[in-house]
Amino acid sequence: MEIVITEHRISVGGVATSYCENGAGEPILFLHGAGFGTQGKSSFVRQLNGLSDQFRVIAVDQLHFGGTEYPADRRYVNRLGRVGHVIRFIEALSLKQITLVGNSEGSFVAARVAIVRPDLVSKLVLLTANSVSPPFGDDRDEAWMQACRQAYDYSRPMPSEEEYIAAWRKATRAYGQDVEDAKREAYRRAAARGQYELFQNRPEEEIDMRLYVVLQQKFILPYLDRLQAKTSIIWSKNDSTVTPDQGLKLAKLIKNSDFYLLNNAGHSIHIDQSEAVNRLIRYCHG
């Protein structure tokens, strides 16, 4: 039976922060990616329900996502700028040595937290981590960069709710009413708060993929040998924005890591292959 997931609010360094949690036990914190309409619940509803029998499952809304307070100047906060907020959130909940899971841009935040605050993170799980993975440095980069340009194009007018849901249905490999309901809720909140405008006004370094990768080259890749957390890397075989070879290259850079490649899943591998991902998280936690 599916349990109703309730939302909580807490002040984190003076920032009103929204999060959902379910279950009891050792804590697992999930960090969503970026994109219009993204928030913790809509990203990880299948983990909030699917892992709560054994763990305390928490999904936080990062800065200017979901119900968390937007910056007063309404400027876009990049993934590096979200790291401090997540650290303060973990401290506000008095958590230590947690399992930290990040998808997409959330994987950058998760990895950076594990690098700078190893006391907070014992296990790290990176899901289709394009914001962490190293570029190839050759012609192979153009294909995934072009796929990213198409996937994250905000030059067009904001989609209607039905257009937003239709695009998600087309992209997903595992449609379900549970996720659709959460995504509709997330869309309505993002539309009401004017989030689409923030994405349309992103700085050039967030749009040009050759500039975008500088953050991981500067703040992640040189420090991977410092990672103390046992790391699990879960990758999709079918995501054109982040290829399996990038995941393998990342795994080789992290000494204490395991790499898992799942078929029949897109960028939201934790939705498309939720049961497999949940099994791996349980295994990684053991």
CSV table of C-alpha atoms in Angstrom, one decimal:
chain,number,residue,atom,x,y,z
A,1,MET,CA,0.0,0.0,0.0
A,2,GLU,CA,1.4,3.4,-1.0
A,3,ILE,CA,1.9,5.8,1.9
A,4,VAL,CA,1.1,9.5,1.6
A,5,ILE,CA,4.3,11.4,1.7
A,6,THR,CA,4.2,14.6,3.7
A,7,GLU,CA,6.3,17.7,3.2
A,8,HIS,CA,8.2,19.4,6.0
A,9,ARG,CA,9.8,22.8,6.3
A,10,ILE,CA,12.9,23.9,8.3
A,11,SER,CA,15.1,26.9,8.4
A,12,VAL,CA,18.5,26.2,7.0
A,13,GLY,CA,20.9,29.1,7.6
A,14,GLY,CA,17.9,31.4,7.4
A,15,VAL,CA,16.6,29.8,4.2
A,16,ALA,CA,13.1,28.2,4.4
A,17,THR,CA,13.8,24.7,3.1
A,18,SER,CA,11.3,22.1,2.0
A,19,TYR,CA,11.8,18.4,2.3
A,20,CYS,CA,9.9,15.1,2.3
A,21,GLU,CA,10.8,12.0,4.4
A,22,ASN,CA,9.4,8.6,5.0
A,23,GLY,CA,10.3,5.6,7.1
A,24,ALA,CA,12.6,5.1,10.0
A,25,GLY,CA,16.1,3.7,10.4
A,26,GLU,CA,19.5,4.7,9.0
A,27,PRO,CA,19.1,7.9,6.9
A,28,ILE,CA,19.5,8.1,3.2
A,29,LEU,CA,19.4,11.6,1.7
A,30,PHE,CA,18.5,12.1,-2.0
A,31,LEU,CA,19.5,15.1,-4.0
A,32,HIS,CA,17.5,15.8,-7.2
A,33,GLY,CA,19.0,17.1,-10.5
A,34,ALA,CA,18.1,20.5,-12.1
A,35,GLY,CA,15.5,21.4,-14.6
A,36,PHE,CA,12.2,23.2,-14.6
A,37,GLY,CA,9.7,21.5,-12.3
A,38,THR,CA,12.3,19.4,-10.5
A,39,GLN,CA,11.9,18.8,-6.8
A,40,GLY,CA,12.7,16.1,-4.2
A,41,LYS,CA,9.3,14.3,-4.1
A,42,SER,CA,8.7,14.2,-7.9
A,43,SER,CA,12.2,12.9,-8.4
A,44,PHE,CA,12.4,10.3,-5.7
A,45,VAL,CA,8.8,9.2,-5.0
A,46,ARG,CA,9.7,5.6,-5.8
A,47,GLN,CA,12.5,5.7,-3.3
A,48,LEU,CA,10.5,7.5,-0.6
A,49,ASN,CA,8.0,4.7,-0.9
A,50,GLY,CA,10.3,1.8,-2.0
A,51,LEU,CA,13.0,2.1,0.7
A,52,SER,CA,11.0,3.4,3.7
A,53,ASP,CA,10.5,-0.1,5.1
A,54,GLN,CA,14.1,-0.2,6.1
A,55,PHE,CA,15.5,3.3,6.0
A,56,ARG,CA,14.7,6.9,6.9
A,57,VAL,CA,14.4,8.3,3.4
A,58,ILE,CA,14.8,12.0,2.9
A,59,ALA,CA,14.5,14.1,-0.3
A,60,VAL,CA,15.3,17.8,0.1
A,61,ASP,CA,14.4,20.6,-2.3
A,62,GLN,CA,17.6,22.4,-3.1
A,63,LEU,CA,17.9,26.2,-3.6
A,64,HIS,CA,15.2,27.6,-5.8
A,65,PHE,CA,13.6,24.2,-6.4
A,66,GLY,CA,10.3,22.8,-5.1
A,67,GLY,CA,9.1,24.6,-1.9
A,68,THR,CA,12.5,25.9,-0.8
A,69,GLU,CA,13.0,29.6,-0.7
A,70,TYR,CA,14.2,31.4,-3.8
A,71,PRO,CA,17.1,33.8,-3.7
A,72,ALA,CA,16.0,37.4,-3.1
A,73,ASP,CA,17.7,38.5,-6.3
A,74,ARG,CA,16.0,35.8,-8.3
A,75,ARG,CA,19.3,34.7,-9.8
A,76,TYR,CA,20.0,31.2,-10.8
A,77,VAL,CA,22.2,29.3,-8.3
A,78,ASN,CA,24.5,26.7,-10.0
A,79,ARG,CA,25.3,23.3,-8.6
A,80,LEU,CA,28.4,24.5,-6.8
A,81,GLY,CA,26.3,27.2,-5.1
A,82,ARG,CA,23.9,24.6,-3.8
A,83,VAL,CA,26.6,22.6,-1.8
A,84,GLY,CA,26.7,24.8,1.3
A,85,HIS,CA,22.9,24.7,1.6
A,86,VAL,CA,22.9,20.9,1.5
A,87,ILE,CA,25.6,20.7,4.1
A,88,ARG,CA,23.7,23.0,6.4
A,89,PHE,CA,20.6,21.0,5.9
A,90,ILE,CA,22.3,17.8,6.9
A,91,GLU,CA,23.6,19.6,10.0
A,92,ALA,CA,20.2,21.0,10.8
A,93,LEU,CA,18.8,17.5,10.9
A,94,SER,CA,21.7,16.4,13.1
A,95,LEU,CA,22.7,13.7,10.6
A,96,LYS,CA,26.2,12.1,10.3
A,97,GLN,CA,27.7,9.4,8.3
A,98,ILE,CA,24.7,9.1,6.0
A,99,THR,CA,24.2,7.5,2.6
A,100,LEU,CA,24.0,10.4,0.1
A,101,VAL,CA,22.4,9.8,-3.3
A,102,GLY,CA,22.6,12.3,-6.2
A,103,ASN,CA,21.1,12.2,-9.6
A,104,SER,CA,22.3,14.4,-12.5
A,105,GLU,CA,23.3,17.8,-11.0
A,106,GLY,CA,22.5,16.4,-7.6
A,107,SER,CA,25.4,14.0,-8.1
A,108,PHE,CA,27.8,17.0,-8.3
A,109,VAL,CA,26.4,18.4,-5.0
A,110,ALA,CA,26.6,14.9,-3.4
A,111,ALA,CA,30.2,14.3,-4.5
A,112,ARG,CA,31.3,17.8,-3.4
A,113,VAL,CA,29.7,17.3,0.0
A,114,ALA,CA,31.5,14.0,0.4
A,115,ILE,CA,34.8,15.6,-0.6
A,116,VAL,CA,34.7,18.6,1.7
A,117,ARG,CA,32.8,17.0,4.6
A,118,PRO,CA,33.7,13.3,4.8
A,119,ASP,CA,32.4,13.3,8.4
A,120,LEU,CA,28.9,13.6,7.1
A,121,VAL,CA,28.9,10.9,4.4
A,122,SER,CA,29.8,7.2,4.7
A,123,LYS,CA,28.3,6.0,1.4
A,124,LEU,CA,27.9,7.9,-1.9
A,125,VAL,CA,25.6,6.8,-4.7
A,126,LEU,CA,25.9,8.7,-8.1
A,127,LEU,CA,23.0,8.2,-10.6
A,128,THR,CA,23.6,9.1,-14.2
A,129,ALA,CA,26.1,11.7,-13.0
A,130,ASN,CA,26.7,13.9,-16.1
A,131,SER,CA,27.6,16.8,-13.8
A,132,VAL,CA,30.5,14.8,-12.3
A,133,SER,CA,31.7,12.7,-15.2
A,134,PRO,CA,34.8,13.7,-17.1
A,135,PRO,CA,34.6,14.8,-20.7
A,136,PHE,CA,36.6,12.7,-23.2
A,137,GLY,CA,38.5,15.7,-24.6
A,138,ASP,CA,38.0,14.6,-28.2
A,139,ASP,CA,35.3,14.3,-30.9
A,140,ARG,CA,33.2,12.0,-28.7
A,141,ASP,CA,32.2,15.0,-26.6
A,142,GLU,CA,30.1,16.6,-29.3
A,143,ALA,CA,27.4,13.9,-29.4
A,144,TRP,CA,26.6,14.0,-25.7
A,145,MET,CA,26.9,17.8,-25.6
A,146,GLN,CA,24.4,18.1,-28.4
A,147,ALA,CA,22.0,15.8,-26.6
A,148,CYS,CA,22.3,18.0,-23.5
A,149,ARG,CA,21.6,21.2,-25.6
A,150,GLN,CA,18.4,19.6,-26.8
A,151,ALA,CA,17.3,18.2,-23.5
A,152,TYR,CA,17.9,21.4,-21.6
A,153,ASP,CA,16.7,24.0,-24.1
A,154,TYR,CA,14.7,26.8,-22.3
A,155,SER,CA,14.6,29.2,-25.3
A,156,ARG,CA,11.0,28.2,-26.0
A,157,PRO,CA,8.0,29.4,-24.1
A,158,MET,CA,7.1,27.6,-20.9
A,159,PRO,CA,5.2,24.4,-21.7
A,160,SER,CA,1.7,23.9,-20.4
A,161,GLU,CA,1.1,21.3,-17.7
A,162,GLU,CA,-0.2,18.8,-20.3
A,163,GLU,CA,2.8,19.4,-22.6
A,164,TYR,CA,5.1,19.0,-19.6
A,165,ILE,CA,3.5,15.7,-18.6
A,166,ALA,CA,3.4,14.4,-22.2
A,167,ALA,CA,7.1,15.1,-22.6
A,168,TRP,CA,7.8,13.1,-19.4
A,169,ARG,CA,5.6,10.2,-20.6
A,170,LYS,CA,7.5,10.1,-23.9
A,171,ALA,CA,10.9,10.1,-22.2
A,172,THR,CA,10.1,7.6,-19.4
A,173,ARG,CA,10.5,3.8,-19.7
A,174,ALA,CA,8.2,3.2,-16.7
A,175,TYR,CA,5.1,5.3,-16.6
A,176,GLY,CA,3.1,5.3,-13.4
A,177,GLN,CA,0.4,7.4,-11.8
A,178,ASP,CA,2.6,7.8,-8.7
A,179,VAL,CA,5.2,9.8,-10.6
A,180,GLU,CA,2.7,11.6,-12.7
A,181,ASP,CA,0.8,12.9,-9.7
A,182,ALA,CA,4.0,14.1,-8.1
A,183,LYS,CA,5.2,15.7,-11.4
A,184,ARG,CA,1.9,17.6,-11.8
A,185,GLU,CA,2.2,18.9,-8.3
A,186,ALA,CA,5.8,20.0,-8.9
A,187,TYR,CA,4.8,21.6,-12.3
A,188,ARG,CA,2.1,23.7,-10.7
A,189,ARG,CA,4.4,24.9,-7.9
A,190,ALA,CA,7.2,25.8,-10.3
A,191,ALA,CA,4.9,27.6,-12.7
A,192,ALA,CA,3.3,29.6,-9.8
A,193,ARG,CA,6.7,30.6,-8.5
A,194,GLY,CA,8.1,31.7,-11.9
A,195,GLN,CA,10.8,29.1,-12.0
A,196,TYR,CA,10.9,28.9,-15.8
A,197,GLU,CA,12.2,32.5,-16.0
A,198,LEU,CA,15.2,31.5,-13.8
A,199,PHE,CA,16.2,28.8,-16.3
A,200,GLN,CA,15.7,31.2,-19.2
A,201,ASN,CA,18.1,33.6,-17.5
A,202,ARG,CA,20.9,31.1,-16.7
A,203,PRO,CA,24.4,32.5,-17.2
A,204,GLU,CA,26.4,31.4,-20.3
A,205,GLU,CA,28.5,28.9,-18.3
A,206,GLU,CA,25.4,27.0,-17.5
A,207,ILE,CA,24.3,26.9,-21.2
A,208,ASP,CA,27.5,26.3,-23.1
A,209,MET,CA,28.4,22.7,-22.4
A,210,ARG,CA,32.1,23.3,-23.0
A,211,LEU,CA,32.0,25.9,-20.2
A,212,TYR,CA,29.6,23.8,-18.0
A,213,VAL,CA,32.2,21.0,-17.5
A,214,VAL,CA,34.7,23.4,-15.9
A,215,LEU,CA,33.0,23.1,-12.5
A,216,GLN,CA,33.6,19.3,-12.3
A,217,GLN,CA,37.1,19.7,-13.8
A,218,LYS,CA,37.9,22.3,-11.0
A,219,PHE,CA,35.9,21.1,-8.0
A,220,ILE,CA,35.4,17.4,-8.4
A,221,LEU,CA,37.9,15.5,-10.6
A,222,PRO,CA,41.1,16.7,-8.8
A,223,TYR,CA,39.7,15.7,-5.5
A,224,LEU,CA,38.3,12.2,-6.2
A,225,ASP,CA,41.3,10.6,-4.5
A,226,ARG,CA,40.1,12.3,-1.3
A,227,LEU,CA,36.8,10.5,-1.3
A,228,GLN,CA,36.5,8.4,1.8
A,229,ALA,CA,32.9,7.3,1.2
A,230,LYS,CA,32.3,4.0,-0.4
A,231,THR,CA,31.0,5.0,-3.8
A,232,SER,CA,28.5,3.3,-6.0
A,233,ILE,CA,28.0,4.6,-9.6
A,234,ILE,CA,24.7,3.6,-11.3
A,235,TRP,CA,24.5,4.4,-15.0
A,236,SER,CA,22.0,4.1,-17.8
A,237,LYS,CA,22.9,2.3,-21.0
A,238,ASN,CA,20.3,4.4,-22.9
A,239,ASP,CA,20.9,8.0,-21.8
A,240,SER,CA,22.4,10.0,-24.7
A,241,THR,CA,23.3,12.9,-22.4
A,242,VAL,CA,25.8,10.8,-20.4
A,243,THR,CA,27.3,7.8,-22.1
A,244,PRO,CA,28.3,4.5,-20.4
A,245,ASP,CA,32.0,5.2,-21.3
A,246,GLN,CA,31.8,8.4,-19.2
A,247,GLY,CA,30.6,6.4,-16.3
A,248,LEU,CA,33.3,3.9,-16.7
A,249,LYS,CA,35.9,6.6,-16.9
A,250,LEU,CA,34.6,8.2,-13.7
A,251,ALA,CA,34.6,4.8,-11.9
A,252,LYS,CA,38.3,4.4,-12.8
A,253,LEU,CA,39.0,7.7,-11.1
A,254,ILE,CA,37.4,6.7,-7.8
A,255,LYS,CA,39.4,4.0,-6.2
A,256,ASN,CA,36.7,2.8,-3.7
A,257,SER,CA,33.9,2.5,-6.2
A,258,ASP,CA,31.6,0.0,-7.9
A,259,PHE,CA,30.0,0.6,-11.3
A,260,TYR,CA,26.6,-0.7,-12.4
A,261,LEU,CA,25.1,-0.3,-15.9
A,262,LEU,CA,21.4,-0.8,-16.3
A,263,ASN,CA,19.5,-1.3,-19.5
A,264,ASN,CA,16.1,0.2,-20.6
A,265,ALA,CA,16.4,3.4,-18.6
A,266,GLY,CA,16.8,7.1,-19.4
A,267,HIS,CA,18.4,9.9,-17.4
A,268,SER,CA,16.0,9.4,-14.5
A,269,ILE,CA,17.3,5.9,-14.0
A,270,HIS,CA,15.8,5.8,-10.4
A,271,ILE,CA,12.3,6.2,-12.0
A,272,ASP,CA,12.7,4.0,-15.0
A,273,GLN,CA,14.5,1.2,-13.2
A,274,SER,CA,13.3,2.0,-9.6
A,275,GLU,CA,13.2,-1.6,-8.3
A,276,ALA,CA,16.8,-2.3,-9.6
A,277,VAL,CA,18.1,1.0,-8.3
A,278,ASN,CA,16.5,0.4,-4.9
A,279,ARG,CA,18.0,-3.1,-4.7
A,280,LEU,CA,21.4,-1.7,-5.5
A,281,ILE,CA,21.0,1.0,-2.8
A,282,ARG,CA,20.1,-1.6,-0.3
A,283,TYR,CA,23.1,-3.7,-1.4
A,284,CYS,CA,25.4,-0.6,-1.3
A,285,HIS,CA,24.2,0.2,2.1
A,286,GLY,CA,25.0,-3.3,3.4
